PDB file of C-alpha atoms in Angstrom:
ATOM      1  CA  MET A  19       5.300 -13.427  31.173  1.00 56.00           C
ATOM      2  CA  LYS A  20       4.832 -15.465  27.976  1.00 64.00           C
ATOM      3  CA  ASN A  21       2.912 -12.604  26.347  1.00 85.00           C
ATOM      4  CA  LYS A  22       5.605 -10.116  27.397  1.00 89.00           C
ATOM      5  CA  LYS A  23       8.274 -12.126  25.550  1.00 90.00           C
ATOM      6  CA  THR A  24       6.040 -12.298  22.464  1.00 90.00           C
ATOM      7  CA  VAL A  25       5.445  -8.535  22.561  1.00 92.00           C
ATOM      8  CA  ILE A  26       9.184  -7.850  22.829  1.00 93.00           C
ATOM      9  CA  ALA A  27       9.984 -10.280  20.010  1.00 92.00           C
ATOM     10  CA  LEU A  28       7.352  -8.760  17.723  1.00 92.00           C
ATOM     11  CA  GLY A  29       8.426  -5.221  18.617  1.00 93.00           C
ATOM     12  CA  LEU A  30      12.010  -6.097  17.757  1.00 94.00           C
ATOM     13  CA  ALA A  31      10.950  -7.751  14.513  1.00 94.00           C
ATOM     14  CA  LEU A  32       8.989  -4.619  13.538  1.00 93.00           C
ATOM     15  CA  ALA A  33      11.955  -2.372  14.358  1.00 94.00           C
ATOM     16  CA  ILE A  34      14.357  -4.543  12.357  1.00 94.00           C
ATOM     17  CA  ILE A  35      12.048  -4.585   9.342  1.00 93.00           C
ATOM     18  CA  ILE A  36      11.631  -0.791   9.473  1.00 90.00           C
ATOM     19  CA  VAL A  37      15.415  -0.313   9.623  1.00 92.00           C
ATOM     20  CA  ALA A  38      15.928  -2.780   6.750  1.00 91.00           C
ATOM     21  CA  PHE A  39      13.366  -0.968   4.619  1.00 88.00           C
ATOM     22  CA  ALA A  40      14.865   2.420   5.452  1.00 87.00           C
ATOM     23  CA  ALA A  41      18.302   1.145   4.393  1.00 88.00           C
ATOM     24  CA  LEU A  42      16.884  -0.262   1.141  1.00 84.00           C
ATOM     25  CA  PHE A  43      15.118   3.031   0.461  1.00 81.00           C
ATOM     26  CA  ILE A  44      18.212   5.141   1.153  1.00 82.00           C
ATOM     27  CA  MET A  45      20.457   2.886  -0.978  1.00 81.00           C
ATOM     28  CA  ASN A  46      18.088   3.088  -3.949  1.00 74.00           C
ATOM     29  CA  ARG A  47      17.094   6.714  -3.699  1.00 69.00           C
ATOM     30  CA  PRO A  48      18.508   8.829  -6.517  1.00 64.00           C
ATOM     31  CA  GLU A  49      20.269  12.160  -5.784  1.00 66.00           C
ATOM     32  CA  ALA A  50      18.675  15.584  -6.448  1.00 66.00           C
ATOM     33  CA  GLU A  51      20.256  18.139  -8.784  1.00 68.00           C
ATOM     34  CA  LYS A  52      20.181  21.893  -8.132  1.00 68.00           C
ATOM     35  CA  GLY A  53      19.917  24.677 -10.732  1.00 72.00           C
ATOM     36  CA  ASN A  54      17.842  25.376 -13.841  1.00 85.00           C
ATOM     37  CA  LYS A  55      16.694  22.347 -15.771  1.00 89.00           C
ATOM     38  CA  THR A  56      14.484  21.497 -18.722  1.00 93.00           C
ATOM     39  CA  ILE A  57      12.569  18.256 -18.524  1.00 94.00           C
ATOM     40  CA  SER A  58       9.888  16.750 -20.685  1.00 95.00           C
ATOM     41  CA  VAL A  59       6.798  15.139 -19.248  1.00 96.00           C
ATOM     42  CA  THR A  60       4.454  13.038 -21.370  1.00 96.00           C
ATOM     43  CA  VAL A  61       1.105  12.259 -19.792  1.00 96.00           C
ATOM     44  CA  VAL A  62      -0.607   9.210 -21.296  1.00 95.00           C
ATOM     45  CA  PHE A  63      -4.307   9.259 -20.580  1.00 94.00           C
ATOM     46  CA  SER A  64      -6.736   6.370 -20.139  1.00 92.00           C
ATOM     47  CA  ASP A  65      -7.794   6.567 -23.809  1.00 92.00           C
ATOM     48  CA  LYS A  66      -4.105   6.254 -24.796  1.00 93.00           C
ATOM     49  CA  SER A  67      -3.943   9.868 -26.013  1.00 94.00           C
ATOM     50  CA  GLU A  68      -0.814  11.766 -24.988  1.00 94.00           C
ATOM     51  CA  LYS A  69       0.091  15.285 -24.093  1.00 95.00           C
ATOM     52  CA  ASP A  70       3.660  16.553 -23.929  1.00 95.00           C
ATOM     53  CA  TYR A  71       4.892  19.211 -21.553  1.00 94.00           C
ATOM     54  CA  SER A  72       8.310  20.845 -21.689  1.00 94.00           C
ATOM     55  CA  ILE A  73       9.051  22.199 -18.243  1.00 93.00           C
ATOM     56  CA  LYS A  74      11.773  24.713 -17.437  1.00 92.00           C
ATOM     57  CA  THR A  75      12.307  24.660 -13.699  1.00 92.00           C
ATOM     58  CA  ASP A  76      14.795  24.965 -10.893  1.00 90.00           C
ATOM     59  CA  ALA A  77      12.801  22.470  -8.835  1.00 90.00           C
ATOM     60  CA  GLN A  78      14.746  19.487  -7.569  1.00 88.00           C
ATOM     61  CA  TYR A  79      11.887  16.999  -7.516  1.00 91.00           C
ATOM     62  CA  LEU A  80       9.231  15.970  -9.994  1.00 94.00           C
ATOM     63  CA  GLY A  81       6.355  16.862  -7.662  1.00 94.00           C
ATOM     64  CA  ASP A  82       7.532  20.483  -7.474  1.00 93.00           C
ATOM     65  CA  ALA A  83       7.878  20.697 -11.262  1.00 94.00           C
ATOM     66  CA  LEU A  84       4.405  19.269 -11.826  1.00 95.00           C
ATOM     67  CA  LEU A  85       2.940  21.680  -9.267  1.00 94.00           C
ATOM     68  CA  GLN A  86       4.692  24.575 -10.964  1.00 92.00           C
ATOM     69  CA  GLU A  87       2.916  23.682 -14.213  1.00 93.00           C
ATOM     70  CA  LYS A  88      -0.376  23.084 -12.341  1.00 93.00           C
ATOM     71  CA  LEU A  89      -0.461  19.477 -13.545  1.00 95.00           C
ATOM     72  CA  VAL A  90      -1.202  18.387  -9.991  1.00 95.00           C
ATOM     73  CA  THR A  91      -3.228  19.991  -7.213  1.00 93.00           C
ATOM     74  CA  GLU A  92      -1.804  21.651  -4.099  1.00 91.00           C
ATOM     75  CA  GLU A  93      -3.867  19.319  -1.924  1.00 90.00           C
ATOM     76  CA  GLU A  94      -2.443  16.123  -3.418  1.00 91.00           C
ATOM     77  CA  TYR A  95       1.055  17.663  -3.587  1.00 91.00           C
ATOM     78  CA  SER A  96       0.932  18.265   0.168  1.00 88.00           C
ATOM     79  CA  LYS A  97      -0.093  14.631   0.754  1.00 85.00           C
ATOM     80  CA  GLY A  98       2.401  13.236  -1.749  1.00 85.00           C
ATOM     81  CA  TYR A  99      -0.254  10.897  -3.084  1.00 86.00           C
ATOM     82  CA  TYR A 100      -1.553  11.663  -6.547  1.00 91.00           C
ATOM     83  CA  THR A 101      -4.765  10.536  -8.132  1.00 91.00           C
ATOM     84  CA  VAL A 102      -5.388  13.523 -10.444  1.00 94.00           C
ATOM     85  CA  ILE A 103      -2.725  14.460 -13.008  1.00 95.00           C
ATOM     86  CA  ALA A 104      -3.424  16.820 -15.890  1.00 94.00           C
ATOM     87  CA  ASP A 105      -7.093  16.840 -14.812  1.00 93.00           C
ATOM     88  CA  GLN A 106      -7.506  13.071 -15.173  1.00 93.00           C
ATOM     89  CA  ARG A 107      -8.094  10.755 -12.225  1.00 92.00           C
ATOM     90  CA  ALA A 108      -6.509   7.339 -11.654  1.00 91.00           C
ATOM     91  CA  ASP A 109      -7.308   6.178  -8.135  1.00 86.00           C
ATOM     92  CA  TYR A 110      -6.111   2.725  -7.072  1.00 82.00           C
ATOM     93  CA  ASN A 111      -8.453   2.734  -4.095  1.00 77.00           C
ATOM     94  CA  LEU A 112     -11.499   3.280  -6.323  1.00 80.00           C
ATOM     95  CA  ASP A 113     -10.918   1.215  -9.457  1.00 80.00           C
ATOM     96  CA  LYS A 114      -7.359  -0.153  -9.118  1.00 82.00           C
ATOM     97  CA  SER A 115      -6.064   2.266 -11.778  1.00 87.00           C
ATOM     98  CA  TRP A 116      -2.808   4.098 -11.030  1.00 89.00           C
ATOM     99  CA  TRP A 117      -0.252   6.489 -12.468  1.00 92.00           C
ATOM    100  CA  CYS A 118       2.873   4.699 -13.657  1.00 91.00           C
ATOM    101  CA  VAL A 119       5.894   7.011 -13.765  1.00 92.00           C
ATOM    102  CA  THR A 120       8.982   6.284 -15.829  1.00 92.00           C
ATOM    103  CA  VAL A 121      12.108   8.381 -16.241  1.00 92.00           C
ATOM    104  CA  ASN A 122      14.159   7.907 -19.376  1.00 90.00           C
ATOM    105  CA  GLY A 123      12.329   4.663 -20.047  1.00 88.00           C
ATOM    106  CA  GLU A 124      12.746   3.110 -16.596  1.00 86.00           C
ATOM    107  CA  MET A 125      10.222   2.890 -13.796  1.00 83.00           C
ATOM    108  CA  THR A 126      10.911   5.214 -10.919  1.00 84.00           C
ATOM    109  CA  ASN A 127      11.451   3.624  -7.526  1.00 76.00           C
ATOM    110  CA  VAL A 128      10.337   6.514  -5.358  1.00 80.00           C
ATOM    111  CA  GLY A 129       7.201   8.634  -5.174  1.00 84.00           C
ATOM    112  CA  ILE A 130       6.635  11.678  -7.382  1.00 91.00           C
ATOM    113  CA  ASN A 131       7.582  14.079  -4.583  1.00 90.00           C
ATOM    114  CA  GLN A 132      10.814  12.189  -3.926  1.00 85.00           C
ATOM    115  CA  GLN A 133      11.800  11.712  -7.597  1.00 90.00           C
ATOM    116  CA  PRO A 134      14.755  13.990  -8.409  1.00 90.00           C
ATOM    117  CA  ILE A 135      14.930  15.619 -11.808  1.00 91.00           C
ATOM    118  CA  SER A 136      17.972  16.302 -13.964  1.00 89.00           C
ATOM    119  CA  ASP A 137      18.342  18.448 -17.043  1.00 89.00           C
ATOM    120  CA  GLY A 138      17.120  16.521 -20.085  1.00 91.00           C
ATOM    121  CA  ASP A 139      15.113  13.907 -18.180  1.00 93.00           C
ATOM    122  CA  GLU A 140      12.149  12.488 -20.047  1.00 95.00           C
ATOM    123  CA  PHE A 141       9.255  11.477 -17.844  1.00 96.00           C
ATOM    124  CA  GLU A 142       6.245   9.502 -18.903  1.00 96.00           C
ATOM    125  CA  ILE A 143       3.235   9.379 -16.582  1.00 96.00           C
ATOM    126  CA  THR A 144       0.756   6.758 -17.733  1.00 94.00           C
ATOM    127  CA  ASN A 145      -2.787   6.166 -16.514  1.00 93.00           C
ATOM    128  CA  THR A 146      -2.596   2.409 -15.946  1.00 90.00           C
ATOM    129  CA  PRO A 147      -5.912   0.598 -15.593  1.00 82.00           C
ATOM    130  CA  ALA A 148      -6.617  -2.373 -13.335  1.00 67.00           C
TER     131      ALA A 148
ATOM    132  CA  MET B1425     -14.558  -7.048   5.137  1.00 72.00           C
ATOM    133  CA  TYR B1426     -15.654  -5.972   1.660  1.00 68.00           C
ATOM    134  CA  ILE B1427     -17.934  -3.191   2.935  1.00 67.00           C
ATOM    135  CA  SER B1428     -15.210  -1.790   5.202  1.00 66.00           C
ATOM    136  CA  GLN B1429     -12.747  -1.780   2.292  1.00 63.00           C
ATOM    137  CA  VAL B1430     -15.190   0.084   0.045  1.00 61.00           C
ATOM    138  CA  ILE B1431     -16.072   2.635   2.744  1.00 59.00           C
ATOM    139  CA  MET B1432     -12.409   3.326   3.489  1.00 59.00           C
ATOM    140  CA  SER B1433     -11.229   3.162  -0.115  1.00 54.00           C
ATOM    141  CA  HIS B1434     -10.561   6.911  -0.260  1.00 55.00           C
ATOM    142  CA  LEU B1435      -7.998   6.610   2.550  1.00 55.00           C
ATOM    143  CA  PRO B1436      -4.774   5.348   0.969  1.00 54.00           C
ATOM    144  CA  ASN B1437      -3.667   2.049   2.550  1.00 60.00           C
ATOM    145  CA  ILE B1438      -5.867   2.518   5.630  1.00 68.00           C
ATOM    146  CA  GLU B1439      -8.043  -0.547   6.168  1.00 76.00           C
ATOM    147  CA  ILE B1440      -9.573  -2.729   8.859  1.00 82.00           C
ATOM    148  CA  VAL B1441      -9.666  -5.844   6.687  1.00 89.00           C
ATOM    149  CA  SER B1442      -6.523  -7.046   8.491  1.00 92.00           C
ATOM    150  CA  LEU B1443      -8.186  -6.568  11.883  1.00 93.00           C
ATOM    151  CA  LEU B1444     -11.310  -8.418  10.749  1.00 92.00           C
ATOM    152  CA  ILE B1445      -9.179 -11.299   9.465  1.00 93.00           C
ATOM    153  CA  ILE B1446      -7.396 -11.430  12.825  1.00 95.00           C
ATOM    154  CA  ILE B1447     -10.661 -11.590  14.785  1.00 94.00           C
ATOM    155  CA  ILE B1448     -12.363 -14.070  12.462  1.00 93.00           C
ATOM    156  CA  THR B1449      -9.287 -16.315  12.421  1.00 95.00           C
ATOM    157  CA  ARG B1450      -9.108 -16.282  16.223  1.00 94.00           C
ATOM    158  CA  LYS B1451     -12.749 -17.293  16.447  1.00 92.00           C
ATOM    159  CA  PHE B1452     -13.079 -19.698  13.522  1.00 92.00           C
ATOM    160  CA  GLY B1453      -9.576 -20.933  12.705  1.00 92.00           C
ATOM    161  CA  TYR B1454      -9.461 -22.729   9.356  1.00 93.00           C
ATOM    162  CA  LYS B1455     -13.061 -21.765   8.558  1.00 92.00           C
ATOM    163  CA  ALA B1456     -11.928 -18.123   8.374  1.00 93.00           C
ATOM    164  CA  LEU B1457     -10.482 -18.941   4.957  1.00 93.00           C
ATOM    165  CA  ALA B1458     -14.024 -18.993   3.584  1.00 93.00           C
ATOM    166  CA  SER B1459     -14.558 -15.377   4.688  1.00 91.00           C
ATOM    167  CA  ILE B1460     -11.228 -14.307   3.284  1.00 92.00           C
ATOM    168  CA  TYR B1461     -11.886 -15.748  -0.155  1.00 92.00           C
ATOM    169  CA  VAL B1462     -15.460 -14.461  -0.289  1.00 91.00           C
ATOM    170  CA  PHE B1463     -13.868 -11.037   0.315  1.00 89.00           C
ATOM    171  CA  VAL B1464     -11.352 -11.651  -2.475  1.00 89.00           C
ATOM    172  CA  GLY B1465     -14.193 -12.737  -4.760  1.00 89.00           C
ATOM    173  CA  CYS B1466     -16.152  -9.543  -4.033  1.00 87.00           C
ATOM    174  CA  GLU B1467     -13.043  -7.486  -4.793  1.00 84.00           C
ATOM    175  CA  ILE B1468     -12.566  -9.270  -8.114  1.00 84.00           C
ATOM    176  CA  LEU B1469     -16.205  -8.696  -9.053  1.00 85.00           C
ATOM    177  CA  THR B1470     -15.855  -5.011  -8.202  1.00 80.00           C
ATOM    178  CA  TYR B1471     -12.461  -4.189  -9.682  1.00 76.00           C
ATOM    179  CA  GLY B1472     -11.960  -6.852 -12.342  1.00 77.00           C
ATOM    180  CA  LEU B1473      -9.001  -9.097 -13.112  1.00 76.00           C
ATOM    181  CA  SER B1474      -5.455  -7.756 -13.039  1.00 74.00           C
ATOM    182  CA  MET B1475      -2.045  -8.375 -11.442  1.00 73.00           C
ATOM    183  CA  TRP B1476      -3.400  -7.432  -8.020  1.00 78.00           C
ATOM    184  CA  VAL B1477      -5.674 -10.510  -8.101  1.00 83.00           C
ATOM    185  CA  ILE B1478      -2.591 -12.754  -7.987  1.00 85.00           C
ATOM    186  CA  ASN B1479      -1.417 -10.839  -4.912  1.00 87.00           C
ATOM    187  CA  TYR B1480      -4.773 -11.097  -3.196  1.00 88.00           C
ATOM    188  CA  LEU B1481      -4.896 -14.873  -3.690  1.00 90.00           C
ATOM    189  CA  TYR B1482      -1.978 -15.413  -1.318  1.00 92.00           C
ATOM    190  CA  VAL B1483      -1.197 -12.241   0.652  1.00 92.00           C
ATOM    191  CA  TRP B1484      -4.015 -12.549   3.208  1.00 93.00           C
ATOM    192  CA  LEU B1485      -2.987 -16.161   3.853  1.00 95.00           C
ATOM    193  CA  VAL B1486       0.185 -14.852   5.501  1.00 95.00           C
ATOM    194  CA  LEU B1487      -1.791 -12.903   8.088  1.00 95.00           C
ATOM    195  CA  TRP B1488      -4.305 -15.714   8.529  1.00 95.00           C
ATOM    196  CA  PHE B1489      -1.575 -18.286   9.172  1.00 95.00           C
ATOM    197  CA  SER B1490       0.320 -16.004  11.555  1.00 94.00           C
ATOM    198  CA  VAL B1491      -2.798 -15.530  13.657  1.00 95.00           C
ATOM    199  CA  LEU B1492      -3.735 -19.217  13.444  1.00 95.00           C
ATOM    200  CA  LEU B1493      -0.442 -20.104  15.141  1.00 94.00           C
ATOM    201  CA  ILE B1494      -1.204 -17.978  18.203  1.00 92.00           C
ATOM    202  CA  ARG B1495      -4.983 -17.739  18.148  1.00 91.00           C
ATOM    203  CA  LYS B1496      -5.276 -18.740  21.801  1.00 91.00           C
ATOM    204  CA  ILE B1497      -3.528 -15.528  22.848  1.00 92.00           C
ATOM    205  CA  ASP B1498      -5.945 -12.683  23.533  1.00 93.00           C
ATOM    206  CA  SER B1499      -3.794  -9.549  23.467  1.00 93.00           C
ATOM    207  CA  PRO B1500      -4.619  -6.367  21.511  1.00 94.00           C
ATOM    208  CA  LEU B1501      -0.964  -5.331  21.612  1.00 94.00           C
ATOM    209  CA  ILE B1502       0.324  -8.591  20.136  1.00 95.00           C
ATOM    210  CA  TYR B1503      -2.206  -8.513  17.322  1.00 96.00           C
ATOM    211  CA  SER B1504      -1.488  -4.811  16.749  1.00 95.00           C
ATOM    212  CA  LEU B1505       2.178  -5.643  16.266  1.00 95.00           C
ATOM    213  CA  ILE B1506       1.368  -8.564  13.958  1.00 95.00           C
ATOM    214  CA  SER B1507      -0.991  -6.361  11.975  1.00 95.00           C
ATOM    215  CA  ALA B1508       1.646  -3.610  11.814  1.00 95.00           C
ATOM    216  CA  ILE B1509       4.299  -6.035  10.558  1.00 95.00           C
ATOM    217  CA  PHE B1510       1.859  -7.371   7.997  1.00 95.00           C
ATOM    218  CA  GLY B1511       1.060  -3.837   6.812  1.00 93.00           C
ATOM    219  CA  LEU B1512       4.749  -3.031   6.524  1.00 93.00           C
ATOM    220  CA  LEU B1513       5.430  -6.198   4.552  1.00 94.00           C
ATOM    221  CA  PHE B1514       2.306  -5.925   2.397  1.00 91.00           C
ATOM    222  CA  GLY B1515       4.134  -4.263  -0.471  1.00 88.00           C
ATOM    223  CA  THR B1516       6.991  -6.760  -0.304  1.00 91.00           C
ATOM    224  CA  LEU B1517       4.573  -9.684  -0.258  1.00 92.00           C
ATOM    225  CA  CYS B1518       2.784  -8.203  -3.273  1.00 89.00           C
ATOM    226  CA  SER B1519       6.064  -7.745  -5.144  1.00 88.00           C
ATOM    227  CA  VAL B1520       6.510 -11.491  -5.776  1.00 88.00           C
ATOM    228  CA  PRO B1521       4.826 -11.426  -9.230  1.00 84.00           C
ATOM    229  CA  TYR B1522       7.018  -8.451 -10.185  1.00 81.00           C
ATOM    230  CA  PHE B1523      10.190 -10.330  -9.205  1.00 84.00           C
ATOM    231  CA  LEU B1524       9.016 -13.293 -11.246  1.00 84.00           C
ATOM    232  CA  THR B1525       8.057 -11.304 -14.333  1.00 79.00           C
ATOM    233  CA  GLY B1526      10.539  -8.425 -14.281  1.00 75.00           C
ATOM    234  CA  GLY B1527      13.481  -9.706 -12.265  1.00 80.00           C
ATOM    235  CA  ILE B1528      15.214  -8.220  -9.249  1.00 81.00           C
ATOM    236  CA  THR B1529      15.236  -4.648 -10.616  1.00 77.00           C
ATOM    237  CA  LEU B1530      11.485  -4.470 -11.089  1.00 76.00           C
ATOM    238  CA  GLY B1531      10.827  -6.214  -7.792  1.00 82.00           C
ATOM    239  CA  VAL B1532      13.053  -3.846  -5.807  1.00 81.00           C
ATOM    240  CA  THR B1533      11.598  -0.855  -7.674  1.00 77.00           C
ATOM    241  CA  TYR B1534       8.115  -1.985  -6.687  1.00 79.00           C
ATOM    242  CA  ILE B1535       9.091  -2.366  -3.026  1.00 83.00           C
ATOM    243  CA  VAL B1536      11.001   0.920  -2.772  1.00 80.00           C
ATOM    244  CA  GLY B1537       8.313   2.813  -4.697  1.00 76.00           C
ATOM    245  CA  GLY B1538       5.672   1.705  -2.221  1.00 80.00           C
ATOM    246  CA  PHE B1539       7.791   2.330   0.894  1.00 82.00           C
ATOM    247  CA  TRP B1540       5.812   5.300   2.219  1.00 80.00           C
ATOM    248  CA  PHE B1541       2.502   3.554   1.544  1.00 83.00           C
ATOM    249  CA  ASP B1542       3.730   0.543   3.502  1.00 89.00           C
ATOM    250  CA  ILE B1543       4.663   2.839   6.400  1.00 90.00           C
ATOM    251  CA  LEU B1544       1.130   4.261   6.250  1.00 88.00           C
ATOM    252  CA  HIS B1545      -0.319   0.759   6.086  1.00 90.00           C
ATOM    253  CA  CYS B1546       1.804  -0.313   9.069  1.00 93.00           C
ATOM    254  CA  SER B1547       0.755   2.660  11.216  1.00 93.00           C
ATOM    255  CA  GLY B1548      -2.902   2.391  10.251  1.00 91.00           C
ATOM    256  CA  ASN B1549      -2.991  -1.323  11.025  1.00 93.00           C
ATOM    257  CA  PHE B1550      -1.283  -0.836  14.389  1.00 94.00           C
ATOM    258  CA  VAL B1551      -3.598   1.956  15.539  1.00 94.00           C
ATOM    259  CA  SER B1552      -6.824   0.428  14.239  1.00 93.00           C
ATOM    260  CA  THR B1553      -6.069  -2.981  15.763  1.00 94.00           C
ATOM    261  CA  LEU B1554      -4.964  -1.538  19.102  1.00 94.00           C
ATOM    262  CA  PHE B1555      -8.107   0.569  19.508  1.00 94.00           C
ATOM    263  CA  LEU B1556     -10.748  -1.593  17.831  1.00 93.00           C
ATOM    264  CA  TYR B1557      -9.658  -5.138  18.672  1.00 94.00           C
ATOM    265  CA  ARG B1558     -11.523  -5.424  21.984  1.00 94.00           C
ATOM    266  CA  ALA B1559     -14.730  -3.789  20.743  1.00 93.00           C
ATOM    267  CA  LEU B1560     -14.923  -5.874  17.578  1.00 91.00           C
ATOM    268  CA  THR B1561     -14.047  -9.057  19.470  1.00 93.00           C
ATOM    269  CA  ARG B1562     -16.938  -8.397  21.888  1.00 92.00           C
ATOM    270  CA  ILE B1563     -19.300  -7.811  18.968  1.00 90.00           C
ATOM    271  CA  MET B1564     -18.134 -11.050  17.334  1.00 89.00           C
ATOM    272  CA  ASP B1565     -18.628 -12.965  20.623  1.00 89.00           C
ATOM    273  CA  LYS B1566     -22.184 -11.598  20.926  1.00 89.00           C
ATOM    274  CA  MET B1567     -22.971 -12.573  17.351  1.00 86.00           C
ATOM    275  CA  ILE B1568     -21.681 -16.091  17.961  1.00 84.00           C
ATOM    276  CA  LYS B1569     -23.727 -16.407  21.195  1.00 83.00           C
ATOM    277  CA  THR B1570     -26.975 -15.284  19.551  1.00 78.00           C
ATOM    278  CA  GLN B1571     -26.544 -17.990  16.913  1.00 68.00           C
TER     279      GLN B1571
END
C-alpha cells in the first residue's frame, strides 16, 4: 500500500513536470514563416575558419534549408540530432564539442529542425569545443 | 559507470549511469559518493575541463540524495519513475550555471533548447531502469556476497 502511494505520487510528479515543460516549450517556440526566403548561414569550424552560405529556400525550418544545401546528412536530419555540419563533426557524446546555433546574434532555443526561418535571417553555426 | 557511459556515448542522452547510481546508493548509502566522484573524475580526464564539469559536480548528487531517502524500498517501478524524473530534469539542473552567467534568457534558452533531449533522457532512464534494475541488483548482491 505504501509503495502504491509512492508510485502514484511519482507518476503524478512526472506528468506535471512533462506538462510544465511542454507549456514552456510552446510559449517560447517561435512561429514559422511560409514562402520564399533568403537566409545566410555562417558555419564556424573548429579552427575558427568560416564559410558563408546564402540560401534561397521556401523551407520553413532551418533543418530543411540545411538539408536542401546538403550541409547536413539525411540520416541526421531524420533524427533531428546533428553532429556533422558542412562535413565537420562536433559530437557532444564523444568529446563534449557541440554546434552552437545563433539567429541574428541570439542563441536559438529550439533544435535545428524546429527553428523557423524568416527572410533575411542570419544564422551562425559554431563548432564549440568542450 | 564510466565504461557504460563510453560504450553508450554514441546514443544521445541514453545512459545507465543513473541506474548504476541508484543501485550503488541503495547498497552503500553515503559511500556511493566515492563511486560517483571517481566517475566524474574519469569523465574530466577523458573530456577535459569545461562548463559541463560544474554541472557534473552537483547534478548526480540530486539523484543520489533522492535514492538515499528511500533506499529501503525495493521497487523497480519506483526507481524507474525517479530515474525518469531525473532524466527529464537533467537539462534544467544543468542550466544553473547558464542562469548565473547569462541571466534568465540564457537559462530558459538552454532548457527549451534541450527539451527533446530531456524527453529522450527521461524515456531511456525509465525503460533501462525498469528492465535492468532487478538483474543488476542481483549481480551487485552476488558481488557483495563473494567479498
